[in-house]
Amino acid sequence: MNMMEEKELDTNLNPDLADGAANSEVAEATAQAEANVNPEEDTAAQPEESTAEPTAEEQLAAAQAEIAKLNDQLLRQMAEFDNYRKRTLKEKTELILNGGEKVITALLPVLDDFDRAMQNMDKTDDVATLKEGLDLILQKLTKTLGSQGLKRMETAEKAFDTDFHEAIALVPVTEEEKKNQIIDCVQPGYLLNEKVIRHAKVVVGQ
């Protein structure tokens, strides 16, 4: 009996030996398959190594470029701000010098009326007619100034208020309701767009 026949006979007699041999053959085949894997495929499967960090010279060049960029931006902003400052100063100067142009233009027709009134005074002695003409001019002047936001303060029978009035005299009163009340207005006060531009000079009861 040769060795192959003995091995086959042992396998037939002992099933465990048969299973072990089969497992051994499978393990050998798997090892051989793994050994035959292409080395280039393994290398491709591995992640690539990270790129090298920039050198000191490269970092210095990048920093200098960033500094130059920021410096250029700063110079541009400074130039824009200087132009804005000059433009604002010019506009403010023009506003101060010509801010009253609108009001003066509105008052020119009133000034023309005064000129005509003065010419008529030399031609007539009728006081009533002259007074009527002056009243019309005053009404026109008041209306024109009112259109520009000017308003005269009302002081008659008003309580004294330091926000609007300036007391130039105090007079004793017997009536209780007249105490701290305006008795007389010596000089009228005015508001411009609800802002006090001149306090009314008044006499107050005490």
PDB file of C-alpha atoms in Angstrom, residues 2 9 37 39 45 66 73 75 78-79 82 87 105 109 130 155 166 191:
ATOM      1  CA  ASN A   2       1.465   3.303  -1.037  1.00  0.00           C
ATOM      2  CA  LEU A   9      -7.506   5.236   4.231  1.00  0.00           C
ATOM      3  CA  VAL A  37      -1.878  41.123  -3.869  1.00  0.00           C
ATOM      4  CA  PRO A  39       2.047  46.044  -3.827  1.00  0.00           C
ATOM      5  CA  ALA A  45      -4.791  52.649  -0.706  1.00  0.00           C
ATOM      6  CA  GLU A  66      -0.094  91.323   3.878  1.00  0.00           C
ATOM      7  CA  GLN A  73      -5.932 100.216   2.553  1.00  0.00           C
ATOM      8  CA  LEU A  75      -3.682 105.226   3.126  1.00  0.00           C
ATOM      9  CA  MET A  78      -7.091 108.334   5.337  1.00  0.00           C
ATOM     10  CA  ALA A  79      -7.349 110.091   1.975  1.00  0.00           C
ATOM     11  CA  ASP A  82      -9.543 113.932   4.597  1.00  0.00           C
ATOM     12  CA  ARG A  87     -16.149 118.780   1.974  1.00  0.00           C
ATOM     13  CA  THR A 105     -35.535 136.363  -0.258  1.00  0.00           C
ATOM     14  CA  PRO A 109     -41.404 141.908  -1.187  1.00  0.00           C
ATOM     15  CA  LEU A 130     -50.696 155.950   5.803  1.00  0.00           C
ATOM     16  CA  THR A 155     -48.269 136.516  27.222  1.00  0.00           C
ATOM     17  CA  GLU A 166     -37.878 137.113  31.686  1.00  0.00           C
ATOM     18  CA  LEU A 191     -40.226 131.098  18.921  1.00  0.00           C
TER      19      LEU A 191
END
